[in-house]
Each structure stands twice: as structure tokens, then as C-alpha cells.
Coordinates of C-alpha atoms in Angstrom, one line a residue:
X1 CA 94.6 18.4 127.1
X2 CA 98.2 17.9 125.9
X3 CA 100.6 16.9 128.7
X4 CA 104.3 16.9 129.2
X5 CA 105.8 14.0 131.1
X6 CA 109.3 13.9 132.5
X7 CA 111.2 12.5 135.5
X8 CA 108.0 10.8 136.7
X9 CA 106.0 14.0 136.6
X10 CA 103.0 15.0 134.5
X11 CA 101.9 18.5 134.0
X12 CA 99.5 20.3 131.7
X13 CA 100.8 22.7 129.0
X14 CA 98.3 25.4 130.2
X15 CA 97.0 25.9 133.8
X16 CA 93.3 25.5 134.2
X17 CA 92.9 29.3 134.7
X18 CA 94.6 29.9 131.4
X19 CA 92.4 27.4 129.6
X20 CA 89.3 29.0 131.0
X21 CA 90.4 32.4 130.0
X22 CA 91.2 31.1 126.5
X23 CA 87.7 29.5 126.3
X24 CA 86.1 32.8 127.4
X25 CA 88.0 34.7 124.8
X26 CA 87.1 32.3 122.0
X27 CA 83.5 32.2 123.1
X28 CA 83.2 36.0 122.8
X29 CA 84.6 36.0 119.2
X30 CA 81.2 35.7 117.5
X31 CA 79.9 38.8 119.4
X32 CA 83.0 40.7 118.2
X33 CA 82.5 39.5 114.7
X34 CA 78.9 40.5 114.6
X35 CA 79.8 43.9 116.0
X36 CA 82.4 44.3 113.3
X37 CA 79.9 43.3 110.6
X38 CA 77.4 45.9 112.0
X39 CA 80.1 48.6 112.0
X40 CA 80.8 47.7 108.4
X41 CA 77.0 47.8 107.5
X42 CA 77.1 44.1 106.6
X43 CA 74.1 42.9 108.6
X44 CA 71.4 43.6 106.0
X45 CA 68.6 46.1 106.0
X46 CA 67.7 45.5 109.6
X47 CA 71.0 45.3 111.4
X48 CA 69.8 45.8 114.9
X49 CA 67.3 42.9 114.7
X50 CA 69.9 40.6 113.1
X51 CA 72.5 41.5 115.8
X52 CA 69.9 41.0 118.6
X53 CA 68.8 37.6 117.3
X54 CA 72.3 36.3 116.7
X55 CA 73.3 37.3 120.3
X56 CA 70.3 35.5 121.6
X57 CA 71.1 32.4 119.6
X58 CA 74.6 32.2 121.0
X59 CA 73.2 32.7 124.5
X60 CA 71.0 29.6 123.9
X61 CA 73.9 27.7 122.5
X62 CA 76.2 28.3 125.5
X63 CA 73.3 27.6 127.9
X64 CA 72.8 24.3 126.2
X65 CA 76.5 23.5 126.2
X66 CA 76.6 24.1 130.0
X67 CA 73.6 21.9 130.6
X68 CA 75.2 19.1 128.4
X69 CA 78.3 18.8 130.6
X70 CA 76.8 16.5 133.2
X71 CA 74.9 14.2 130.7
X72 CA 78.0 13.9 128.6
X73 CA 80.1 12.8 131.6
X74 CA 77.4 10.2 132.7
X75 CA 76.9 8.8 129.2
X76 CA 80.4 8.9 127.8
X77 CA 82.7 9.4 130.7
X78 CA 84.1 12.6 129.2
X79 CA 84.3 15.2 131.9
X80 CA 84.2 18.8 131.0
X81 CA 83.1 19.9 134.5
X82 CA 86.0 22.4 134.9
X83 CA 84.6 24.3 131.9
X84 CA 80.9 24.4 132.9
X85 CA 81.0 27.7 134.8
X86 CA 82.8 29.4 131.9
X87 CA 80.1 28.1 129.5
X88 CA 77.4 29.3 131.9
X89 CA 79.1 32.8 132.1
X90 CA 79.3 32.9 128.3
X91 CA 75.5 32.2 128.2
X92 CA 75.0 35.1 130.6
X93 CA 77.2 37.6 128.7
X94 CA 75.5 36.8 125.5
X95 CA 72.1 37.1 127.2
X96 CA 73.2 40.5 128.7
X97 CA 74.3 41.7 125.2
X98 CA 71.0 40.4 123.7
X99 CA 69.0 42.3 126.3
X100 CA 71.2 45.4 126.0
X101 CA 70.8 45.6 122.2
X102 CA 67.0 45.3 122.6
X103 CA 66.8 48.0 125.3
X104 CA 69.4 50.5 124.0
X105 CA 69.3 50.0 120.2
X106 CA 65.9 48.5 119.4
X107 CA 63.8 50.5 121.8
X108 CA 66.4 53.4 122.3
X109 CA 66.0 53.2 126.1
X110 CA 62.4 54.4 126.0
X111 CA 61.1 53.0 129.3
X112 CA 57.4 53.6 128.4
X113 CA 57.7 51.6 125.2
X114 CA 59.8 48.9 127.0
X115 CA 57.2 48.5 129.7
X116 CA 54.4 48.3 127.1
X117 CA 56.3 45.7 125.1
X118 CA 57.2 43.5 128.1
X119 CA 53.7 43.5 129.6
X120 CA 51.9 43.0 126.2
X121 CA 54.2 40.4 124.6
X122 CA 54.5 37.1 126.4
X123 CA 57.8 36.0 124.8
X124 CA 59.5 39.2 126.0
X125 CA 58.1 38.7 129.5
X126 CA 59.5 35.1 129.5
X127 CA 62.8 36.3 128.2
X128 CA 63.3 39.0 130.8
X129 CA 62.2 36.5 133.5
X130 CA 64.9 34.1 132.3
X131 CA 67.5 36.8 132.3
X132 CA 66.6 37.9 135.9
X133 CA 67.0 34.2 137.0
X134 CA 70.3 34.0 135.2
X135 CA 71.7 37.1 136.9
X136 CA 72.2 35.7 140.4
X137 CA 73.7 32.5 138.9
X138 CA 76.3 34.6 137.0
X139 CA 77.1 36.8 140.1
X140 CA 77.7 33.7 142.2
X141 CA 79.8 31.8 139.6
X142 CA 83.0 32.2 141.5
X143 CA 85.0 30.3 144.1
X144 CA 84.3 32.8 146.8
X145 CA 80.5 32.4 146.4
X146 CA 80.9 28.6 146.5
X147 CA 82.7 28.7 149.8
X148 CA 80.4 31.4 151.2
X149 CA 77.1 29.7 150.2
X150 CA 78.1 26.1 150.8
X151 CA 75.3 23.7 150.0
X152 CA 73.0 26.6 149.2
X153 CA 75.1 27.3 146.1
X154 CA 74.0 24.0 144.5
X155 CA 70.4 24.7 145.3
X156 CA 70.6 28.2 143.9
X157 CA 72.2 27.0 140.7
X158 CA 69.4 24.5 140.1
X159 CA 67.6 27.6 138.9
X160 CA 69.4 27.1 135.6
X161 CA 66.8 24.4 134.7
X162 CA 64.0 27.0 135.2
X163 CA 66.0 29.3 133.0
X164 CA 66.2 26.6 130.4
X165 CA 62.4 26.1 130.4
X166 CA 61.8 29.9 130.1
X167 CA 64.4 30.3 127.3
X168 CA 63.0 27.3 125.3
X169 CA 59.5 28.9 125.3
X170 CA 60.8 32.4 124.7
X171 CA 62.9 31.1 121.8
X172 CA 59.9 29.4 120.2
X173 CA 57.6 32.3 120.6
X174 CA 60.2 34.8 119.3
X175 CA 59.7 33.5 115.8
X176 CA 56.5 34.2 113.9
X177 CA 56.4 30.6 112.7
X178 CA 58.1 27.4 113.9
X179 CA 61.3 26.5 112.1
X180 CA 64.0 23.9 112.4
X181 CA 66.3 26.2 114.4
X182 CA 63.8 27.3 117.0
X183 CA 62.2 23.8 117.5
X184 CA 65.5 21.9 117.7
X185 CA 67.1 24.2 120.2
X186 CA 63.9 24.4 122.3
X187 CA 63.6 20.6 122.2
X188 CA 67.3 20.2 123.2
X189 CA 66.8 22.5 126.2
X190 CA 63.7 20.7 127.3
X191 CA 65.5 17.3 126.9
X192 CA 68.2 18.6 129.4
X193 CA 65.5 19.6 131.9
X194 CA 63.8 16.2 131.5
X195 CA 67.1 14.4 131.9
X196 CA 67.7 16.3 135.2
X197 CA 64.2 15.5 136.4
X198 CA 64.7 11.8 135.7
X199 CA 68.1 11.8 137.3
X200 CA 66.8 13.4 140.5
X201 CA 63.9 11.0 140.6
X202 CA 66.2 8.0 140.4
X203 CA 68.5 9.4 143.0
X204 CA 65.6 9.9 145.5
X205 CA 64.3 6.4 144.8
X206 CA 67.7 4.9 145.4
X207 CA 68.0 6.7 148.7
X208 CA 64.5 5.6 149.7
X209 CA 65.4 2.0 149.0
X210 CA 68.6 2.3 150.9

């Protein structure tokens, strides 16, 4: 982040809140762009499906970005921790839009068809389970919840690794055949889960030895 230095003082050009708001705004630009393309009838012969899939892909991207923050800090020393909650919230907003397009546009709000689809198609069941786990994480991604929940906040937000597993499988099954995109993103998500598991195991072993 660029800094100004003068009279022995160092300050940032933008406050952290401003940076986070800017990151949120930039992160939502792809959704606005796809919406514009849809309004201009530029998403091909099946615009709802294209819109739905692209929103889902960006949800996966931001989830992966949020999970990468800690490994990046450990491996390279680059700390982006102050942006992790924003990245997680972007993952949630794209997941919400992804689900909303499926419910409102794809299935036109038909509850009977929705229930039939979710209970008969495993990848939809996994996707909705992932979204339901992501919901409380998004609702508690604020300073008030951190103060209120204390240590429980950290335990609650470990659910993100369960979300990552569900999303990885959902993403793979959503495609009729495996392809480079689905396999690479699913593998990256599972790598983050494995990294967390190994990190926790090492921490517990260190405490036991101490």
C-alpha cells in the first residue's frame, strides 16, 4: 500500500475501511458485467445457464482467494489478512447470486421442481449444503460478532473448510465431464483443506511435546 511520510510520521493514502470497500466494489464488477451482457442478450442461446455458471465460478474463485491468505502469509511472509473477510464476503455474495439465479430464473421459483431437483441430483444437494454452511459465516463476518462470540467465532469460521470440500465436489459434479477448469479449482480447494489439516496436526503435536 502506498504511504506518505513526513515529519517522522507514516500514514496510508487510504484508510483500511476505504480499501476494503474498494476491494468489494471491484470484486462485484464481474457480476455487473455479466448482468449487462445478459440485458444486451450477449450471453448466447442459454443466457440463464451461462450467467448462473459464471456466478458460481466467481464464488469459487473468491472462496479460494480467502483460503489462500493464510498459506501465502506462512510461505512468503506476505500478509493479506485484513482483506480475508472481504474476500469471504465476496464468495458469499456470488454464491447468493448463483443460488438466486438458479431458483428465480432457472426454476422460476417452482418449489416442487426445486425440491425434486435438490433431492434427486447430488451436486445440487451438496451445493445447497455448502451455501447453508456459508450463510452463518457471512452473517458473523463483522467486528461486533467477533467481540460477541469470542473464541467461538474462530471455531465457527472453521466451517469454511467444510464448505470448501462441499464446493469442490459440487463443482466437479456440476460438469457432465471432467475438464481442466473443474479439476484445477477442485484440486486447489482440496489442497487448502489438506494444508489446514496438516497445519493443525503439527500445532497439536508441538503442544503435546511442550
